[in-house]
Amino acid sequence: MALRGADVVAYFTDGAAVIGMPEYAHRWSGVTWHFATAENRDAFAADPIAYAPQYGGYCAWAVAAKKEIFSTRPENWSVRDGKLYLNFNDQVQQTWEEDPEGYIATGDAVWPEVRAKLS
């Protein structure tokens, strides 16, 4: 299950990490995603790229700062320029918030290399 069951659309609509429910599940990109409402599920199904987290849902800071993948927690997140970024824990989230634009620029540049290691 993607993002430990968090509703990715809710980050954009509610500005919060909201746990979804199995009855509002949708399968995309080989993973099951849960949503808090049918409306959120349908919005995601119509345009999953608009809501899916960057860097495959891995820790955005770790991709940028270490060129590695770390897991994430639903409560450690930010939306920047219409994109969702997740992080490992509270401390990493705090570090991320010190220079999100810098981490995003670096993360975008190194993500193809990091993603290639996953194969």
Short mmCIF file of C-alpha atoms in Angstrom, two decimals, residues 52-91:
data_model
loop_
_atom_site.label_atom_id
_atom_site.label_comp_id
_atom_site.label_asym_id
_atom_site.label_seq_id
_atom_site.Cartn_x
_atom_site.Cartn_y
_atom_site.Cartn_z
CA ALA A 52 1.85 11.28 -6.74
CA PRO A 53 4.81 12.18 -4.54
CA GLN A 54 8.08 13.13 -6.13
CA TYR A 55 11.04 10.74 -6.20
CA GLY A 56 8.82 7.68 -6.11
CA GLY A 57 7.59 8.54 -2.63
CA TYR A 58 11.06 8.14 -1.12
CA CYS A 59 12.57 10.71 1.22
CA ALA A 60 13.15 13.85 -0.80
CA TRP A 61 16.00 15.02 1.43
CA ALA A 62 17.84 11.68 1.17
CA VAL A 63 17.57 11.69 -2.62
CA ALA A 64 19.00 15.21 -2.78
CA ALA A 65 21.54 15.15 0.04
CA LYS A 66 22.76 11.55 -0.08
CA LYS A 67 21.68 10.16 -3.45
CA GLU A 68 20.01 7.37 -1.50
CA ILE A 69 16.50 6.18 -0.83
CA PHE A 70 14.99 6.29 2.65
CA SER A 71 11.46 5.43 3.65
CA THR A 72 9.03 8.18 4.59
CA ARG A 73 6.32 8.94 7.12
CA PRO A 74 3.02 10.47 6.00
CA GLU A 75 3.27 13.28 8.54
CA ASN A 76 6.61 14.53 7.15
CA TRP A 77 5.69 16.31 3.94
CA SER A 78 5.47 19.55 2.03
CA VAL A 79 3.84 20.72 -1.17
CA ARG A 80 6.00 23.05 -3.25
CA ASP A 81 4.98 24.43 -6.63
CA GLY A 82 2.13 21.94 -6.83
CA LYS A 83 4.29 18.88 -6.09
CA LEU A 84 4.31 16.63 -3.03
CA TYR A 85 7.58 15.85 -1.25
CA LEU A 86 7.84 13.35 1.60
CA ASN A 87 10.59 12.95 4.18
CA PHE A 88 11.94 10.37 6.61
CA ASN A 89 11.20 11.90 10.03
CA ASP A 90 10.74 15.15 11.93
CA GLN A 91 14.46 15.98 12.05
#
